[in-house]
Coordinates of C-alpha atoms and ligand atoms in Angstrom, one line a residue:
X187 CA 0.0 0.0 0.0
X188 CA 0.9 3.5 -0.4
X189 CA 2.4 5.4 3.0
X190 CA 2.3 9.0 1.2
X191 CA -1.2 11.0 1.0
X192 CA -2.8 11.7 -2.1
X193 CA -3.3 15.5 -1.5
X194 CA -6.1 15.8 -4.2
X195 CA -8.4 13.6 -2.7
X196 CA -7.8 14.5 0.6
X197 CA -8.6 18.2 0.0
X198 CA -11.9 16.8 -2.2
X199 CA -13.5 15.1 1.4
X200 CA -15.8 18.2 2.6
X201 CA -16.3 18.4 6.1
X202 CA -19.3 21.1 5.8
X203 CA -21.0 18.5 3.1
X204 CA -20.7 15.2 5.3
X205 CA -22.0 16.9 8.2
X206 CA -24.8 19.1 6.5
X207 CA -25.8 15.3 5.2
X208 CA -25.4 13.8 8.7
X209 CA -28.0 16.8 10.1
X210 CA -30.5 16.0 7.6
X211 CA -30.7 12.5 7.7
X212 CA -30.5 12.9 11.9
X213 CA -33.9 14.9 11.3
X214 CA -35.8 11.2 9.7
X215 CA -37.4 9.8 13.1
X216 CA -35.3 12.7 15.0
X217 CA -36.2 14.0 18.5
X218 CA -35.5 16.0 21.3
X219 CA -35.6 14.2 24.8
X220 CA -35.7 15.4 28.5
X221 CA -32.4 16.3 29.0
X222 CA -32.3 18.7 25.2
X223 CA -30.4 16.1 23.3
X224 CA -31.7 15.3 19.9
X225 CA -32.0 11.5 19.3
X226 CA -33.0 9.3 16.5
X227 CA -35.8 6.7 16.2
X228 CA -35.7 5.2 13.1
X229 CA -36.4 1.9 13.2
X230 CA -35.4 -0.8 10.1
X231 CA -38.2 -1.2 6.9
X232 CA -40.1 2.2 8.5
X233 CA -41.5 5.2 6.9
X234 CA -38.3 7.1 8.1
X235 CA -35.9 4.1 6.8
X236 CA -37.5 4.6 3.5
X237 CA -37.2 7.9 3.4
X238 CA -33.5 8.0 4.7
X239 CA -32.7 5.9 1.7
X240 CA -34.4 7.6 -0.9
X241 CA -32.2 10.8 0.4
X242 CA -29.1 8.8 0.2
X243 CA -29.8 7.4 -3.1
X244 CA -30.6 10.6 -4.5
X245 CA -27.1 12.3 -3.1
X246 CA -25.4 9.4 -4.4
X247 CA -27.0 9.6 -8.3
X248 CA -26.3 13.2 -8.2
X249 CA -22.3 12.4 -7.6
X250 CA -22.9 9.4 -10.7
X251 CA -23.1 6.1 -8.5
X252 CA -25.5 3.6 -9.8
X253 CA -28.2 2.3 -7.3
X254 CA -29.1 -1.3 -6.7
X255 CA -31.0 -3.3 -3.8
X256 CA -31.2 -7.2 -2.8
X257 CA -34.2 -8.8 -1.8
X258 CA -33.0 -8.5 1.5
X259 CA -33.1 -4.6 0.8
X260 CA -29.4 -4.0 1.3
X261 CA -28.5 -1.3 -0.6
X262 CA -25.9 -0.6 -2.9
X263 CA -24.7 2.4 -4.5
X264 CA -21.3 1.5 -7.4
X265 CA -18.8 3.3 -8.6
X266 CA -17.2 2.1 -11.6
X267 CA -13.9 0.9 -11.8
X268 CA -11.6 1.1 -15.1
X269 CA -12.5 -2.5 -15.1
X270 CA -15.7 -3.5 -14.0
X271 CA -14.7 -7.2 -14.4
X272 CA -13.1 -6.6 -11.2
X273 CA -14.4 -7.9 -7.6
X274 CA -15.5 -4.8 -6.0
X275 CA -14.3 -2.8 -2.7
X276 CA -17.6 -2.5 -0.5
X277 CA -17.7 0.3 2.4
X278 CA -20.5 1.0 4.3
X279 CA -22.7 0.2 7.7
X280 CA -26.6 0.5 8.4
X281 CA -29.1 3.5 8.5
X282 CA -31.5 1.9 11.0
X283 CA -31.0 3.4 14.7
X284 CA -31.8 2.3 18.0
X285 CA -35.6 3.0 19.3
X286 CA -33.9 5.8 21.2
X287 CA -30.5 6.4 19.5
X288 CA -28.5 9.2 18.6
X289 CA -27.1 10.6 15.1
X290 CA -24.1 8.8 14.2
X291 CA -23.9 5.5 14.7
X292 CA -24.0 3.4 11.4
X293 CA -25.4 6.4 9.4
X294 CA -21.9 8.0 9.7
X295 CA -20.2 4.8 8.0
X296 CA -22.7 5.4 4.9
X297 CA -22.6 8.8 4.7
X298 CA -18.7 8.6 4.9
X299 CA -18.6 6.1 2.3
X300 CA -20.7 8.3 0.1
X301 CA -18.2 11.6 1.0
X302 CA -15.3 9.6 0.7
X303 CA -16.3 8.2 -2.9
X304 CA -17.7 11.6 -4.1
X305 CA -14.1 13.4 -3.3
X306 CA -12.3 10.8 -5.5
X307 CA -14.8 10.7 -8.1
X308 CA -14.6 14.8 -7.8
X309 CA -10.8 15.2 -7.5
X310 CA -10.2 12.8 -10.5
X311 CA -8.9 9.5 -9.5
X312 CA -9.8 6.8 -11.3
X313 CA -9.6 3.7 -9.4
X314 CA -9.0 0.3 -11.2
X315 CA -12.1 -1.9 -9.1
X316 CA -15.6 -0.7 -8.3
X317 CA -16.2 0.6 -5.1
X318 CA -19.5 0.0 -3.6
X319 CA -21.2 1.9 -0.4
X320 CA -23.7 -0.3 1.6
X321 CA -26.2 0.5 3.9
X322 CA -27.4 -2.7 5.5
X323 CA -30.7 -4.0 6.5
X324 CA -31.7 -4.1 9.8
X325 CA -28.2 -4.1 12.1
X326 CA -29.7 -2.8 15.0
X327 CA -32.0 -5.6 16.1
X328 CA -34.3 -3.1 18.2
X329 CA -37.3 -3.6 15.9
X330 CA -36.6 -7.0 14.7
X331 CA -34.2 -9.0 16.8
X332 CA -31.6 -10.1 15.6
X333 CA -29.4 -7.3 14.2
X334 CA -27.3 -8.0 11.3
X335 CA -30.3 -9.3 8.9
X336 CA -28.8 -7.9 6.0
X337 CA -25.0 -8.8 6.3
X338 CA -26.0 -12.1 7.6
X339 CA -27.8 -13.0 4.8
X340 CA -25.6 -11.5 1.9
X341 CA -22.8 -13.7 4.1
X342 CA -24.8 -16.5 3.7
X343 CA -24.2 -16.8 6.9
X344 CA -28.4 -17.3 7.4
X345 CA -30.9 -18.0 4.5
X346 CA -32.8 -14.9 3.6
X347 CA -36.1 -16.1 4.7
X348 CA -34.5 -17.2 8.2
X349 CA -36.5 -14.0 9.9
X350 CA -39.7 -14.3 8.0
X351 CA -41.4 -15.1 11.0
X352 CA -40.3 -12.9 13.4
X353 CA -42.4 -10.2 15.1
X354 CA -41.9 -6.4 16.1
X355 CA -44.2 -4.8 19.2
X356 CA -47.0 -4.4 16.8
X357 CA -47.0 -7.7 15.5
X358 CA -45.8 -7.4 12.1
X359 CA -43.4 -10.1 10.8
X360 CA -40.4 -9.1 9.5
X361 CA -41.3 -11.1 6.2
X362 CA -44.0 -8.7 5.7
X363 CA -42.4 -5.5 6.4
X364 CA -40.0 -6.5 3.7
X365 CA -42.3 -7.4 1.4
X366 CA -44.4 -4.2 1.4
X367 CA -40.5 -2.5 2.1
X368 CA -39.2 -3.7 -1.2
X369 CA -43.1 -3.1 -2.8
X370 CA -41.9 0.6 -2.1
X371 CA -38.6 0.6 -3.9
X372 CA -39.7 -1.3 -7.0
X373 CA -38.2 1.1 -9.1
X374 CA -35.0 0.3 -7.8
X375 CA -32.6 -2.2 -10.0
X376 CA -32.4 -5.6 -8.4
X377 CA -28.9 -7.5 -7.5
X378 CA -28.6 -10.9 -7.0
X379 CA -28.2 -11.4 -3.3
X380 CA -24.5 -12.4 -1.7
X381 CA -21.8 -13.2 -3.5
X382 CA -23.0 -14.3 -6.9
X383 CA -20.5 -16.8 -9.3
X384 CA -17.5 -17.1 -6.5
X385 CA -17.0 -13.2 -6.5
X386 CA -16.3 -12.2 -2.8
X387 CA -15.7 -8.5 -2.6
X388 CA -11.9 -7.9 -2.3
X389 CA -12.3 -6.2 0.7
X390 CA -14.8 -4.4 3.2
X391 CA -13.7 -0.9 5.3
X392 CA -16.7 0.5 7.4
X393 CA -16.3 3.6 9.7
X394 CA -17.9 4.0 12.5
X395 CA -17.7 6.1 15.6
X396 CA -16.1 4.0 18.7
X397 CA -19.1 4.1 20.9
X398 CA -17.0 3.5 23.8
X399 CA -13.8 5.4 25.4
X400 CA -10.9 4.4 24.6
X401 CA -9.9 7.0 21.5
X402 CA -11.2 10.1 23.3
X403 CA -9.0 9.2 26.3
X404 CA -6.3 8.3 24.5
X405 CA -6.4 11.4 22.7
X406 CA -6.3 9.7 19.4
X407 CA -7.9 10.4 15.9
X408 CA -8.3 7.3 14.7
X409 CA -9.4 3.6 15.6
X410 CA -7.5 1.0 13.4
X411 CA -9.6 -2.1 14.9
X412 CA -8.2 -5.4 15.0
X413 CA -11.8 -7.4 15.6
X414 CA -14.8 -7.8 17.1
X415 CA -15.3 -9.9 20.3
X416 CA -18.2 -12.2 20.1
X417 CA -22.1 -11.8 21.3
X418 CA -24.8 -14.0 21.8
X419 CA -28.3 -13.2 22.2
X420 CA -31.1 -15.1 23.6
X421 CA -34.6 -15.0 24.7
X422 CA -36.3 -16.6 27.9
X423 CA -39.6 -16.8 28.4
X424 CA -40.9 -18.1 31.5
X425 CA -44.5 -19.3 31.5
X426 CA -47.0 -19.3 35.2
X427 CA -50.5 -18.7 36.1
X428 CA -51.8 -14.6 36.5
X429 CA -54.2 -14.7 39.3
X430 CA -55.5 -11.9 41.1
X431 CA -53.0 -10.0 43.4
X432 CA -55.0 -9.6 46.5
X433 CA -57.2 -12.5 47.0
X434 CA -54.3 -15.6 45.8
X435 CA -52.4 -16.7 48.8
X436 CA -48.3 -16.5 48.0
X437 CA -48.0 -19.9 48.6
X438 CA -50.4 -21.4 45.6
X439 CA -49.0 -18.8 43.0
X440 CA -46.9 -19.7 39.5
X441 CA -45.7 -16.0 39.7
X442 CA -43.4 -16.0 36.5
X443 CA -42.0 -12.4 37.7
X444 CA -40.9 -14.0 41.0
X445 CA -39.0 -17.0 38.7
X446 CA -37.2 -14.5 36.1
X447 CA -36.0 -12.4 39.2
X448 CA -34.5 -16.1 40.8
X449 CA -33.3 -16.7 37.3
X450 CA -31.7 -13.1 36.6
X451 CA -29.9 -13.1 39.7
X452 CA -28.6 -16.8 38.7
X453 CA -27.2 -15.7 35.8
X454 CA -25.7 -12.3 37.5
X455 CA -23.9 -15.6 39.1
X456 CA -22.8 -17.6 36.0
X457 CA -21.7 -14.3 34.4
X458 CA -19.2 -12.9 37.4
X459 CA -15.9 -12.0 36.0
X460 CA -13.3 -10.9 38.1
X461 CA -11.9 -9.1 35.3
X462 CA -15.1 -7.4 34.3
X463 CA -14.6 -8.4 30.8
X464 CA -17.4 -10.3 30.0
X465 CA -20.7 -8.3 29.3
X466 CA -23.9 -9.3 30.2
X467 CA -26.8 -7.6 29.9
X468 CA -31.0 -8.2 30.8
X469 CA -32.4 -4.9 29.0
X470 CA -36.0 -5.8 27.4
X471 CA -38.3 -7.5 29.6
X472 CA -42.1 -7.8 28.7
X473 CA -44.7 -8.9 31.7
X474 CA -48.1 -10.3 30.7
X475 CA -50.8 -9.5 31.4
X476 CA -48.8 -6.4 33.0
X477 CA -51.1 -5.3 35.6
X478 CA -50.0 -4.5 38.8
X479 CA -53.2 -6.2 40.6
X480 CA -52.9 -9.3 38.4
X481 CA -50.4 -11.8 39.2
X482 CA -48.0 -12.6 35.9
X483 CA -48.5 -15.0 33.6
X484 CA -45.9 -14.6 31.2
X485 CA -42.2 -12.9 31.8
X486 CA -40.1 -12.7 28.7
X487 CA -36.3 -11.1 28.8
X488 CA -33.6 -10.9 26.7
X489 CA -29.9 -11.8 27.2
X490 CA -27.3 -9.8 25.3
X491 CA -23.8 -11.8 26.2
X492 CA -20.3 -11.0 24.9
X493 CA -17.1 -11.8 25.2
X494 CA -13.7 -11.0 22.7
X495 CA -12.8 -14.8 23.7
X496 CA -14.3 -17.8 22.8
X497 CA -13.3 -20.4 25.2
X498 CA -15.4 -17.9 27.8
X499 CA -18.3 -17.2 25.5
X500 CA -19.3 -20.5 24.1
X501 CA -19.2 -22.2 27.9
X502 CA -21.0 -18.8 29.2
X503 CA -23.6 -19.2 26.6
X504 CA -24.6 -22.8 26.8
X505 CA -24.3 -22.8 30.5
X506 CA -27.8 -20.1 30.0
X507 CA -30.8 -22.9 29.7
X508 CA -29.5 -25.2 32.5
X509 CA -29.3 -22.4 34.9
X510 CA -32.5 -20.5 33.8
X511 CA -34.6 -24.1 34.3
X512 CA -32.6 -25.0 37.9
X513 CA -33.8 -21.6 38.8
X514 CA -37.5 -22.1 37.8
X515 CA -39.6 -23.2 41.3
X516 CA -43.0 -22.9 40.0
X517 CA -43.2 -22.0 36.6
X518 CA -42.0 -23.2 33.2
X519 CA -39.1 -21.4 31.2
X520 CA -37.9 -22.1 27.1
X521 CA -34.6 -20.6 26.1
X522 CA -34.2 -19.7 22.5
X523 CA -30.8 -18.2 21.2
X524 CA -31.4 -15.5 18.3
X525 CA -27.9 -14.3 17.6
X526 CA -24.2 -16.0 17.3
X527 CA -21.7 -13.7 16.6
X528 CA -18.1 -15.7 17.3
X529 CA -15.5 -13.4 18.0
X530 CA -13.1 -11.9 15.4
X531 CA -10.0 -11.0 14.1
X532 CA -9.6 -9.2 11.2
X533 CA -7.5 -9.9 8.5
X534 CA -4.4 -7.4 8.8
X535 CA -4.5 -6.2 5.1
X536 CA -7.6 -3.3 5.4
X537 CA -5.9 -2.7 9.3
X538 CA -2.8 -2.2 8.2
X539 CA -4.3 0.4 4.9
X540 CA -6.2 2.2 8.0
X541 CA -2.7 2.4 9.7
X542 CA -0.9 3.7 6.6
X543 CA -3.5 6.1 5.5
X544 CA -3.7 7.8 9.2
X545 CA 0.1 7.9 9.3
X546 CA 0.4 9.6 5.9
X547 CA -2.3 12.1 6.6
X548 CA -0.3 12.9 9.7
X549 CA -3.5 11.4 12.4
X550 CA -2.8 9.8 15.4
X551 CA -4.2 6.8 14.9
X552 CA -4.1 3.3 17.7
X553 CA -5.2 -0.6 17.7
X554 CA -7.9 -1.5 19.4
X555 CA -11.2 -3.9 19.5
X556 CA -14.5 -3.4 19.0
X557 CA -17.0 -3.7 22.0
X558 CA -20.2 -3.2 19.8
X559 CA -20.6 -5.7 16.6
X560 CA -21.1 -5.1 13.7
X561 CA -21.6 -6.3 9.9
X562 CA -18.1 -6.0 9.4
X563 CA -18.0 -9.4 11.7
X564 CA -20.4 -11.6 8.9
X565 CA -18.2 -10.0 5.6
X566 CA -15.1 -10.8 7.9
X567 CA -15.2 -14.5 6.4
X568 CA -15.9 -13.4 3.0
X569 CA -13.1 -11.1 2.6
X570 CA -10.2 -9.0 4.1
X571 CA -12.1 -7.0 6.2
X572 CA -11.5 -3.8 8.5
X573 CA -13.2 -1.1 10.2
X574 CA -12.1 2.7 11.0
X575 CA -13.2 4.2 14.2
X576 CA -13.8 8.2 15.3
X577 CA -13.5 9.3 19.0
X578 CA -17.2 9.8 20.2
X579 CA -17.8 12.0 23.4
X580 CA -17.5 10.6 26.4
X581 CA -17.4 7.4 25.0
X582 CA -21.2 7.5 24.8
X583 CA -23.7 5.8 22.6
X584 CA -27.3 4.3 22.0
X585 CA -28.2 7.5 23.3
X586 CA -29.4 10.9 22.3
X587 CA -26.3 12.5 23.7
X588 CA -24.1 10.8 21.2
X589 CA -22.0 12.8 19.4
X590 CA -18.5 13.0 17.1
X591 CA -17.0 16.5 15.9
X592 CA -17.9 17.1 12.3
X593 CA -13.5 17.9 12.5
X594 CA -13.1 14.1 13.8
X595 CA -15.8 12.3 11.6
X596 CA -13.9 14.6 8.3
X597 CA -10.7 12.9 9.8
X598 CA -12.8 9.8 9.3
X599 CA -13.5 10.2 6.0
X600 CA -10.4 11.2 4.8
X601 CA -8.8 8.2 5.7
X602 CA -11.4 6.0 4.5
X603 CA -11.0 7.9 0.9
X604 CA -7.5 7.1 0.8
X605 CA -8.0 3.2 2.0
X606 CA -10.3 3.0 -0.7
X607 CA -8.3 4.4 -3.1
X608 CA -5.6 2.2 -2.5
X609 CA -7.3 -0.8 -2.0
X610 CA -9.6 -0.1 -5.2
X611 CA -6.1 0.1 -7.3
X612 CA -4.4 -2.8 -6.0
Ligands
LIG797 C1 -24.7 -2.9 17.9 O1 -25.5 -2.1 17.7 C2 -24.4 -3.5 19.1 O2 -25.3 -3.7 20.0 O3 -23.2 -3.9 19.4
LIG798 MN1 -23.8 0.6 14.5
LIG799 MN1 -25.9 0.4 17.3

């Protein structure tokens, strides 16, 4: 790779553009909560997702990239190489946000891959492969659980119809949203989905901001990230008797609230780690019939579990049903995992790009993990793969308050352009 920058394209990345693109798009399913902050709900194969998408398609025709989607609705937007022949560079990460999310995370991966390719189109280098920006369906998981649909599927890591069934809060399956999703966006050319006659992309880059500490206290510009540790998600739902609350004696209840707490805080005892490594997290529980005078029948919750090494996670994870059912006294539990993300560690080709674009561009750039996943894990097996991280304040994300410098996500883009660049004409 090339250690020297490539001043042209450098000076073609627009900081005012990238952000002015960031605000607009942060105003689809935007808010303002309590505290002032403006957040972003906008929720995968939604009104707001549609409409994000039709912005960022019409940005990207006006710059001369082609639009196409897959009938998982990823979405791709090509530049053309010299030689089209060639297996394409793909950058990119998801639109969809968290119910109550902030402005940046995945949205600033696409909308860097659009500024990054637009300043080499506009400064004048050609670039031997394609280069393809993808914005991913569903990564986030909050509507439909589990995140990563789109990667997983163009992977073929999961069939396509895998999540057909699956259910959001207002019982729509997911199969269903797609359908009337991809209804919507007939007029878009159709790609095959995945990798279509042995043609794996030659590589993936996708920038994203941290979402944790480490950069902003290390006073660096740049994440080169060497992998992403693993997660595992599950579902327990733990099945009683509702009765009513003031007439049924304690003793003759199947209280399934009173079995989730005994299982929760069994699990708090599986997952100790003196290290505090391991991540473990009970965030969305649903109680039925929910009433605070009716004893509960039903008590679902969710396990998000992670860990950067195996040996921990895999145990950790399969040791979840036995301990969940020894901690059930009078009600029934079922265990269902929805998400297996093994940990990762990229391939050092795109890292060592990241390295030697920051270095030439004179940005203080370190190694480190990734906490969060992403779809960068599921095109890790497909191809070199490697992702570029921006400092976030405070470290802070999956919040309203999330927030880069447009100064630090322009950093961001600049040496995405350049990794592109030299990866497209290698
Ligand atoms: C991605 O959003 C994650 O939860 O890591
Ligand atoms: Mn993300
Ligand atoms: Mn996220």
């Amino acid at each position: 790779m090339p250690d020297t920058v490539a001043p042209n394209l450098v000076a073609a990345v627009s900081e005012a553009r990238q952000w002015q693109r960031l605000m607009e798009m942060g105003e689809l399913g935007g808010f303002r909560d309590a505290d002032g902050h403006w957040g972003v709900n906008r929720a995968c194969l939604t009104d707001n997702d549609r409409k994000s998408r039709r912005l960022l398609i019409r940005w990207a025709e006006e710059a001369g990239l082609t639009a196409s989607i897959d009938q998982l609705g990823n979405l791709f937007l090509r530049h053309e190489g010299t030689d089209p022949t060639l297996a394409p560079v793909l950058t990119g990460s998801h639109m969809d946000s968290q119910p109550a999310g902030g402005r940046f995370d995945g949205i600033w991966g696409v909308i860097a891959g659009l500024e990054a390719v637009q300043a080499l189109r506009e400064a004048g280098v050609r670039t031997k492969r394609p280069i393809e920006v993808v914005a991913w369906t569903n990564e986030e998981g909050g509507r439909y659980a589990p995140g990563c649909m789109g990667s997983m599927a163009y992977a073929g890591y999961r069939p396509p119809e895998t999540w057909d069934a699956v259910m959001d809060k207002d019982g729509i399956p997911f199969g269903q949203a797609l359908a009337e999703h991809l209804k919507s966006e007939a007029d878009i050319p159709r790609r095959p989905l995945g990798v279509v006659e042995g043609t794996a992309p030659f590589a993936y880059v996708e920038a994203h901001i941290e979402q944790g500490p480490t950069l902003e206290s290390q006073d660096a510009d740049i994440g080169i990230v060497t992998g992403i540790q693993g997660s595992r998600w599950f579902l327990v739902e733990i099945t009683g008797k509702s009765d009513h609350a003031g007439t049924t004696p304690v003793g003759l209840r199947r209280d399934a609230v009173q079995d989730m707490v005994r299982a929760i805080n069994a699990l708090n005892t599986l997952m100790h780690d003196p290290t505090d490594t391991l991540r473990f997290t009970v965030a969305s529980i649903e109680i039925l019939p929910n009433s605070s005078n009716s004893v509960a029948q039903t008590a679902r919750f969710t396990i998000d579990l992670r860990h950067p090494d195996n040996s921990i996670l895999q145990p950790r994870g399969n040791a979840i049903e036995g301990v969940v059912q020894s901690a059930m006294r009078f009600c029934t539990a079922k265990v269902i995992e929805r998400f297996h993300a093994t940990p990762t560690v990229f391939h050092p080709m795109v890292p060592n790009a990241v390295e030697a674009a920051a270095r030439a561009q004179g940005l203080r750039a370190i190694r480190l993990p990734s906490g969060a996943f992403h779809d960068a894990q599921f095109m890790h097996p497909l191809c070199p793969t490697g992702m570029i991280f921006v400092p976030c304040r405070g470290g802070v994300s999956h919040h309203p308050s999330e927030y880069s410098e447009p100064s630090e996500l322009a950093a961001g883009a600049r040496v995405l352009a350049q990794v592109l660049t030299d990866l497209a004409n290698s």
